[in-house]
Coordinates of C-alpha atoms and ligand atoms in Angstrom, one line a residue:
M1 CA 138.4 81.5 142.4
K2 CA 134.7 79.5 142.0
Y3 CA 131.7 81.3 143.5
V4 CA 129.0 78.8 144.9
S5 CA 125.0 79.7 145.6
T6 CA 124.1 79.9 149.4
R7 CA 121.1 77.6 147.9
G8 CA 123.1 75.0 146.4
E9 CA 121.2 74.7 143.0
A10 CA 122.6 77.7 140.7
P11 CA 125.7 76.8 138.9
D12 CA 129.3 77.8 140.2
L13 CA 130.7 81.2 138.6
D14 CA 133.7 82.8 138.3
F15 CA 134.4 86.3 139.5
A16 CA 133.3 88.3 136.7
D17 CA 130.1 86.5 136.2
V18 CA 129.3 86.9 139.9
L19 CA 129.9 90.8 139.6
L20 CA 127.2 90.8 136.8
T21 CA 124.8 88.3 137.9
G22 CA 124.1 89.7 141.5
L23 CA 121.3 87.3 142.9
A24 CA 121.9 83.5 142.1
R25 CA 119.2 81.8 139.8
D26 CA 118.2 79.6 142.8
G27 CA 117.4 83.0 144.9
G28 CA 120.6 82.5 147.1
L29 CA 123.5 84.9 147.3
Y30 CA 127.0 83.9 145.8
V31 CA 130.0 83.2 148.4
P32 CA 133.5 82.3 147.7
G33 CA 133.6 78.3 146.9
A34 CA 137.0 78.3 149.6
W35 CA 137.9 81.1 151.7
P36 CA 141.6 82.5 150.9
K37 CA 143.8 83.0 153.9
L38 CA 146.4 85.5 154.9
S39 CA 149.2 84.2 157.4
R40 CA 149.8 86.2 160.2
G41 CA 153.3 87.0 158.8
E42 CA 151.2 88.0 155.5
I43 CA 149.0 90.7 157.4
K44 CA 152.0 91.7 159.5
E45 CA 153.6 92.7 156.0
L46 CA 150.4 94.9 155.4
R47 CA 151.6 97.1 158.3
G48 CA 152.3 100.9 157.0
R49 CA 151.3 100.3 153.4
S50 CA 148.4 102.3 152.0
Y51 CA 144.8 101.9 151.9
A52 CA 145.4 101.2 147.9
D53 CA 148.0 98.5 148.8
I54 CA 146.3 96.8 151.6
A55 CA 143.2 96.6 149.2
V56 CA 145.0 95.1 146.3
R57 CA 146.3 92.3 148.1
V58 CA 143.1 91.7 150.6
M59 CA 140.9 91.3 147.3
A60 CA 143.4 89.8 144.6
P61 CA 142.5 86.4 145.8
F62 CA 139.2 86.7 145.1
I63 CA 139.4 88.0 141.4
G64 CA 141.4 84.8 140.6
G65 CA 142.9 85.2 137.1
E66 CA 140.1 87.0 135.5
I67 CA 141.2 90.3 135.6
P68 CA 145.0 90.7 134.9
G69 CA 146.4 91.6 138.4
A70 CA 148.2 95.2 137.0
D71 CA 144.8 96.3 135.4
F72 CA 142.9 95.2 139.0
A73 CA 145.6 97.2 140.6
A74 CA 145.2 100.1 138.4
M75 CA 141.6 100.2 139.1
V76 CA 141.7 100.1 142.7
R77 CA 144.5 102.8 142.9
E78 CA 142.4 105.2 140.8
T79 CA 139.3 104.4 142.7
Y80 CA 140.6 105.3 146.0
A81 CA 142.9 108.4 144.7
G82 CA 139.5 110.2 144.1
F83 CA 138.6 110.1 147.9
G84 CA 138.8 113.0 150.1
H85 CA 141.2 111.7 152.7
P86 CA 144.8 110.7 152.2
A87 CA 143.9 107.8 154.4
V88 CA 140.8 107.1 152.7
A89 CA 139.4 105.2 155.7
P90 CA 141.2 107.3 158.6
L91 CA 140.9 106.4 162.3
K92 CA 139.9 108.9 164.8
Q93 CA 140.0 108.2 168.7
I94 CA 136.7 109.6 170.6
D95 CA 137.7 107.7 173.9
E96 CA 139.7 105.5 175.8
G97 CA 139.6 102.3 174.0
L98 CA 137.1 103.5 171.4
W99 CA 137.7 104.9 167.8
L100 CA 135.7 105.8 164.6
C101 CA 136.6 104.5 161.1
E102 CA 135.4 107.1 159.0
L103 CA 133.9 105.8 156.1
F104 CA 132.5 108.9 154.7
H105 CA 135.2 110.2 152.2
G106 CA 134.0 109.2 149.0
P107 CA 132.1 111.2 146.6
T108 CA 128.6 110.7 148.3
L109 CA 129.8 111.0 152.0
A110 CA 128.7 107.7 152.8
F111 CA 130.0 104.3 153.2
K112 CA 128.6 102.4 150.2
D113 CA 131.1 104.6 148.0
Y114 CA 134.0 102.3 149.2
P115 CA 132.7 99.2 147.3
L116 CA 130.7 101.3 144.8
Q117 CA 133.5 103.2 143.1
L118 CA 135.2 100.1 142.6
V119 CA 132.6 98.1 141.5
G120 CA 131.4 100.7 139.0
R121 CA 135.0 100.3 137.3
L122 CA 134.9 96.6 137.5
F123 CA 131.7 96.2 135.6
D124 CA 132.8 98.9 133.2
H125 CA 136.3 96.7 132.8
V126 CA 134.4 93.3 132.1
L127 CA 131.5 94.9 130.1
S128 CA 133.6 96.7 127.8
K129 CA 136.0 93.3 127.4
R130 CA 132.9 91.3 126.4
G131 CA 131.5 93.9 124.2
Q132 CA 128.3 94.1 126.3
R133 CA 126.1 96.9 127.9
V134 CA 124.1 97.0 130.7
T135 CA 121.3 99.3 132.0
I136 CA 121.1 99.7 135.7
V137 CA 117.8 100.8 136.9
G138 CA 116.9 101.2 140.6
A139 CA 114.6 103.2 143.2
T140 CA 115.9 105.1 145.8
S141 CA 114.2 106.7 149.0
G142 CA 116.6 109.4 149.0
D143 CA 120.1 108.3 150.8
T144 CA 121.5 105.4 148.5
G145 CA 120.7 106.4 144.8
S146 CA 123.6 109.1 144.8
A147 CA 126.3 106.2 145.5
A148 CA 125.4 104.1 142.9
I149 CA 125.0 107.0 140.3
E150 CA 128.6 108.3 141.1
A151 CA 129.4 104.8 140.7
C152 CA 128.1 104.5 137.0
R153 CA 128.5 108.3 136.0
D154 CA 130.4 108.5 132.7
K155 CA 131.3 104.7 132.3
D156 CA 131.0 103.8 128.4
S157 CA 129.1 100.1 128.9
I158 CA 126.6 101.5 131.5
D159 CA 123.6 103.4 131.3
I160 CA 121.7 104.0 134.7
F161 CA 118.1 105.1 135.6
I162 CA 117.4 106.1 139.2
L163 CA 113.7 106.4 140.4
H164 CA 113.0 108.8 143.5
P165 CA 109.8 109.8 145.0
H166 CA 109.2 113.4 143.6
G167 CA 109.1 115.9 146.7
R168 CA 109.9 113.5 149.2
V169 CA 113.6 113.6 149.2
T170 CA 115.7 116.3 150.9
D171 CA 117.3 119.1 148.8
V172 CA 120.7 117.6 149.8
Q173 CA 119.6 114.0 148.8
R174 CA 118.1 115.1 145.7
R175 CA 121.0 117.4 144.6
Q176 CA 123.5 114.7 145.1
M177 CA 121.7 112.8 142.2
T178 CA 120.5 115.5 139.8
T179 CA 123.6 117.6 139.7
V180 CA 125.5 114.4 138.2
T181 CA 124.8 115.6 134.4
S182 CA 126.5 112.9 132.8
A183 CA 125.0 111.8 129.7
N184 CA 124.7 108.2 131.1
V185 CA 122.8 109.3 134.1
H186 CA 119.2 109.6 134.0
N187 CA 117.2 110.8 137.3
I188 CA 113.6 110.2 137.0
A189 CA 111.3 111.8 139.7
I190 CA 108.0 109.9 140.4
Q191 CA 105.1 111.5 141.2
G192 CA 104.2 108.9 143.8
T193 CA 106.2 107.1 147.0
F194 CA 109.0 105.2 147.3
D195 CA 107.1 102.3 147.1
D196 CA 105.7 103.1 144.1
C197 CA 109.2 103.5 142.8
Q198 CA 109.9 100.3 144.2
D199 CA 107.1 98.6 142.5
I200 CA 108.0 100.3 138.9
V201 CA 111.4 98.6 139.2
K202 CA 110.3 95.4 140.0
A203 CA 107.7 95.5 137.2
L204 CA 110.5 96.4 134.7
F205 CA 112.7 93.6 136.0
A206 CA 109.6 91.3 135.9
D207 CA 109.2 92.3 132.1
L208 CA 111.4 89.6 130.6
P209 CA 111.4 90.8 127.0
F210 CA 112.0 94.5 128.3
R211 CA 114.5 93.3 130.7
D212 CA 116.5 91.2 127.8
R213 CA 116.2 94.2 125.5
F214 CA 118.0 96.7 127.4
G215 CA 120.2 94.3 129.4
L216 CA 118.7 95.2 133.1
S217 CA 120.6 94.8 135.9
A218 CA 121.3 96.4 139.4
V219 CA 124.1 96.9 141.6
N220 CA 122.4 96.1 145.0
S221 CA 124.0 95.3 148.5
I222 CA 123.8 91.4 147.9
N223 CA 126.5 91.9 144.8
W224 CA 129.7 89.9 146.4
A225 CA 131.9 92.2 144.8
R226 CA 130.5 95.1 147.5
I227 CA 131.5 92.6 150.2
M228 CA 134.8 91.9 149.0
A229 CA 135.4 95.8 149.0
Q230 CA 134.3 96.2 152.5
I231 CA 136.5 93.8 153.8
V232 CA 139.4 96.0 152.9
Y233 CA 138.5 98.8 155.8
Y234 CA 138.3 96.3 158.3
F235 CA 142.0 95.0 157.6
S236 CA 143.4 98.6 157.6
S237 CA 141.6 100.2 160.5
A238 CA 142.7 97.0 162.6
L239 CA 146.2 97.1 161.4
S240 CA 146.4 100.7 162.6
L241 CA 145.7 99.4 165.9
G242 CA 148.3 96.8 166.1
A243 CA 146.7 93.8 164.5
P244 CA 147.4 90.9 164.1
D245 CA 149.4 91.3 167.3
R246 CA 146.3 92.6 168.9
N247 CA 142.6 91.8 168.9
V248 CA 140.0 94.3 168.1
A249 CA 136.2 94.8 167.9
F250 CA 134.1 96.1 165.5
S251 CA 130.8 97.7 165.9
V252 CA 128.5 98.3 162.6
P253 CA 125.3 100.1 162.4
T254 CA 123.5 97.5 160.5
G255 CA 120.7 97.3 157.9
N256 CA 121.1 94.5 155.5
F257 CA 124.1 92.8 157.2
G258 CA 126.5 93.3 154.1
N259 CA 128.8 95.7 156.1
V260 CA 129.2 93.7 159.3
Y261 CA 129.2 90.3 157.0
A262 CA 132.5 91.9 155.4
A263 CA 133.8 91.9 159.0
F264 CA 132.8 88.5 159.6
A265 CA 134.8 87.8 156.2
A266 CA 137.8 89.8 157.2
G267 CA 137.9 87.1 160.2
R268 CA 137.7 84.1 157.9
L269 CA 140.5 85.4 155.9
G270 CA 142.5 85.2 158.9
L271 CA 142.3 88.8 160.6
P272 CA 142.2 88.4 164.7
I273 CA 138.5 89.7 165.6
E274 CA 137.3 89.7 169.1
K275 CA 133.8 90.6 168.8
L276 CA 131.5 92.0 166.2
I277 CA 128.9 94.5 167.6
V278 CA 125.6 94.6 165.3
G279 CA 124.0 98.0 166.1
S280 CA 120.2 98.5 165.2
N281 CA 117.6 101.1 165.1
A282 CA 113.8 100.2 166.0
N283 CA 113.8 97.9 163.0
D284 CA 115.7 95.5 165.2
I285 CA 115.1 92.0 163.5
L286 CA 118.9 91.2 164.2
T287 CA 118.8 92.3 167.8
R288 CA 115.6 90.3 168.5
F289 CA 117.4 87.6 166.8
F290 CA 120.8 87.6 168.9
D291 CA 118.7 88.0 172.2
S292 CA 115.9 85.3 171.6
G293 CA 117.1 83.1 169.0
T294 CA 114.1 83.5 166.5
M295 CA 114.1 85.4 163.7
E296 CA 110.9 87.1 163.1
T297 CA 109.8 89.8 160.6
A298 CA 107.8 92.8 161.3
G299 CA 106.8 96.0 160.0
V300 CA 109.5 98.7 158.8
V301 CA 109.1 101.7 161.2
P302 CA 110.8 105.3 159.6
T303 CA 113.3 106.2 162.0
L304 CA 116.2 109.2 162.1
S305 CA 118.5 106.3 160.6
P306 CA 116.7 105.3 157.1
S307 CA 119.3 103.5 155.6
M308 CA 118.9 101.1 158.1
D309 CA 115.1 101.0 157.7
I310 CA 114.7 97.5 156.6
Q311 CA 112.8 94.5 157.1
I312 CA 114.8 91.6 156.3
S313 CA 118.5 91.7 156.4
S314 CA 119.6 90.3 153.3
N315 CA 123.1 89.3 153.6
F316 CA 122.3 87.3 156.8
E317 CA 122.0 84.0 154.4
R318 CA 125.6 84.1 153.9
L319 CA 126.3 83.8 157.9
L320 CA 123.7 81.0 157.8
F321 CA 125.4 79.2 155.0
E322 CA 128.6 79.1 156.9
H323 CA 126.7 77.9 160.3
Y324 CA 125.0 75.5 158.0
R325 CA 128.5 73.8 157.3
R326 CA 127.8 75.5 153.6
D327 CA 125.1 73.1 153.0
G328 CA 123.0 74.9 150.2
R329 CA 119.7 72.4 150.3
A330 CA 119.5 72.9 154.0
V331 CA 120.0 76.9 153.9
A332 CA 117.1 77.0 151.0
K333 CA 114.7 75.0 153.4
V334 CA 115.2 77.1 156.4
M335 CA 114.9 80.1 153.8
R336 CA 111.6 78.9 152.4
R337 CA 110.4 78.3 156.0
F338 CA 111.1 81.7 156.9
R339 CA 109.6 83.1 153.9
K340 CA 106.3 81.3 154.5
N341 CA 106.0 81.9 158.0
G342 CA 107.7 85.1 158.8
R343 CA 109.7 83.7 161.6
V344 CA 112.3 81.0 162.0
D345 CA 114.7 79.0 164.5
F346 CA 118.1 77.8 163.5
G347 CA 118.7 75.6 166.4
K348 CA 119.9 76.3 169.5
A349 CA 123.6 75.0 168.8
R350 CA 123.8 77.4 165.7
W351 CA 122.4 80.3 167.9
R352 CA 125.0 80.0 170.5
A353 CA 128.0 79.6 168.1
M354 CA 126.5 82.9 166.3
R355 CA 126.5 84.7 169.7
K356 CA 130.0 83.7 170.7
R357 CA 131.1 86.1 167.9
F358 CA 127.7 88.6 167.5
E359 CA 126.0 91.0 169.6
G360 CA 123.2 92.9 169.0
Y361 CA 122.0 96.2 170.5
R362 CA 118.8 98.2 169.7
V363 CA 119.2 102.1 169.7
G364 CA 116.0 104.0 169.4
D365 CA 115.9 107.8 168.0
N366 CA 115.8 109.3 171.2
A367 CA 119.1 107.3 172.7
T368 CA 120.4 107.8 168.7
K369 CA 120.2 111.6 169.4
A370 CA 121.3 111.4 173.0
M371 CA 124.6 109.7 171.7
I372 CA 125.0 112.5 169.3
D373 CA 124.9 115.1 171.8
E374 CA 126.9 113.5 174.1
T375 CA 129.9 112.6 171.8
Y376 CA 129.6 116.2 170.7
R377 CA 129.8 117.5 174.1
L378 CA 132.8 115.0 175.0
T379 CA 134.9 115.2 171.7
G380 CA 133.7 117.7 169.3
E381 CA 132.7 115.5 166.9
L382 CA 129.6 115.6 165.3
L383 CA 128.3 111.9 164.3
D384 CA 125.3 111.2 162.0
P385 CA 122.5 109.3 163.3
H386 CA 123.6 105.8 161.7
T387 CA 127.2 106.3 163.5
S388 CA 125.6 107.3 166.6
I389 CA 124.2 104.0 166.8
G390 CA 127.1 102.0 166.2
V391 CA 128.7 104.3 169.0
A392 CA 126.0 103.7 171.2
A393 CA 126.0 100.1 170.8
A394 CA 129.9 100.1 171.1
R395 CA 129.6 101.7 174.5
S396 CA 126.8 99.0 175.8
A397 CA 129.2 96.0 174.7
E398 CA 131.4 94.3 177.2
T399 CA 134.9 94.4 175.4
G400 CA 137.1 94.6 178.1
N401 CA 140.7 95.9 177.0
T402 CA 139.9 94.9 173.4
P403 CA 140.0 98.3 171.3
V404 CA 136.6 98.9 169.7
I405 CA 136.3 100.2 166.2
T406 CA 133.2 101.7 165.3
M407 CA 132.2 102.1 161.4
A408 CA 131.3 105.8 160.7
T409 CA 129.1 104.8 157.8
A410 CA 127.8 108.4 157.0
H411 CA 129.1 112.2 157.3
P412 CA 126.9 114.3 159.5
A413 CA 126.2 116.8 156.7
K414 CA 124.3 114.0 155.1
F415 CA 121.5 114.0 157.9
P416 CA 121.7 117.3 159.1
R417 CA 118.3 117.6 160.6
A418 CA 118.9 115.1 163.3
V419 CA 122.4 116.3 164.0
E420 CA 121.1 119.7 164.5
E421 CA 118.3 118.4 166.6
A422 CA 120.7 116.9 169.0
T423 CA 123.4 119.5 169.1
G424 CA 122.0 122.9 167.7
R425 CA 125.2 122.7 165.4
H426 CA 124.4 122.5 161.7
P427 CA 127.0 120.2 160.3
A428 CA 128.3 121.6 157.2
L429 CA 129.4 119.8 153.9
P430 CA 132.7 119.3 153.1
P431 CA 134.6 121.9 151.0
R432 CA 134.2 119.6 147.7
L433 CA 130.6 119.7 147.8
A434 CA 130.1 123.1 149.5
D435 CA 128.7 124.4 146.2
L436 CA 126.0 121.4 145.6
M437 CA 123.1 124.0 146.0
E438 CA 124.4 126.1 143.4
R439 CA 125.0 123.4 140.9
E440 CA 122.8 122.8 137.8
E441 CA 120.3 120.3 138.3
R442 CA 118.7 117.5 135.7
M443 CA 115.8 115.3 136.1
D444 CA 112.7 114.2 134.4
I445 CA 109.2 113.8 136.6
L446 CA 107.1 111.1 135.3
P447 CA 103.7 109.7 136.6
A448 CA 103.6 106.4 138.7
E449 CA 103.1 104.4 135.8
T450 CA 105.3 101.7 134.8
R451 CA 104.5 102.0 131.2
A452 CA 105.5 105.6 131.4
V453 CA 109.1 104.7 132.9
A454 CA 109.5 101.7 130.3
D455 CA 108.8 104.4 127.4
F456 CA 111.0 106.9 129.1
I457 CA 114.0 104.5 129.3
S458 CA 113.3 102.9 125.5
G459 CA 113.1 106.5 124.3
R460 CA 116.4 107.4 126.1
L461 CA 118.4 104.3 125.1
A462 CA 117.2 104.6 121.3
G463 CA 120.3 104.6 119.0
R464 CA 122.5 103.1 121.8
P465 CA 124.1 99.7 120.8
A466 CA 122.2 96.8 122.1
A467 CA 123.0 95.4 125.3
Ligands
PLP1 C1 123.4 101.2 153.9 C2 123.7 101.9 155.2 C3 124.0 101.2 156.5 C4 123.7 99.6 156.7 O1 124.7 98.9 155.9 P1 124.3 97.4 155.7 O2 125.1 96.9 154.8 O3 123.1 97.2 154.8 O4 124.3 96.8 156.9 C5 124.6 101.9 157.7 N1 124.7 103.3 157.3 C6 124.5 104.0 156.1 C7 124.7 105.5 156.5 C8 124.4 103.1 155.1 O5 123.9 104.1 154.0

């Protein structure tokens, strides 16, 4: 399997290099050079199989010959055996024709564990084969840093440094990061804001000698391997409801467009999907685009669903690539225009074609809380605010008799304040995290200065084998 850049200029790469590279050198995102296909018969054979079996079958064509099949299968099994529910991504019916696919049974209680737990193992496997090391450096406003830390902990070829704004994340968020006391995990609390953290990370990546010396890398949401691992639960959940003999629709609370793009990719592989429903909070660039045909940036406003507070949905470029008939130069041109003007049209025909498959709904904070409350009263289920947006969008969409599966992207205990405000109920942490507040913490507090962080990293890595 060869991968190509959405901007058509970067070299084609194999899976292992795409995994380690992340963003393409031309600024594009890597996608498969051709979509593998599963026939209806092949999809039917997956009925009743375990999540790990489905995962191996769905992902194998993307790996090519680069990781031996038996090694890959072993990594997949080990990854999902560690999850907190035997079904890994169980379905729960909450109304007639409406299901939740629970994606919060990983170590940090949010869907990013599903891709990242595997990606951490894939990184370590490829790096140790090559005799290389990397240093992952990232910034978090609180909710996603822990998934990267859990993915990289105790991996021989990886050190991970995660910056968070000191005193500006919740106790649960901080403890999910700082109680991981593995020797290769380094939590840095920055005396500043999340923007300061991000600026420092950007400055470190821009310092090329530093970047090369320590092999800086990221596991961000544009990494193809993350998308690949997310395709699996679209298959497993649709199979449970009768696919491929019955079409399903998915409702996905969306920020960077990575998760819902994985649903689109599942469709390319052959899964019959009737509709993809995109839920947004007040940061509604996608909803406005699906309504008007114009994509236009706006400032980011904070909401109850912080993991969806983004200005530009980076993975949307992968969808554009398909709608520009995989013409990377055309995509590069239109992305340049978007970057320059902050707004762009992709043409009426393309917009119509996208609208055939996608519908977007904006769900503000009040409606988010109202849907948490309504769902609790009707079913006894507590929804986290992100999932609530997905459910609200699913209920707004016109889907007839087609079953709708909403992706439940976080456990309610991850966002207890919003849930409590909406329902008066405090969502409890699941048993395996019940002692989180008692665990030992470890972190270092540093000023919001790039130099201080760079020195800290070199100090910590002194004596480690070179990257
Ligand atoms: C990251 C995240 C999202 C958004 O997913 P994208 O792939 O960025 O669209 C939604 N909900 C939760 C809980 C998340 O952590």
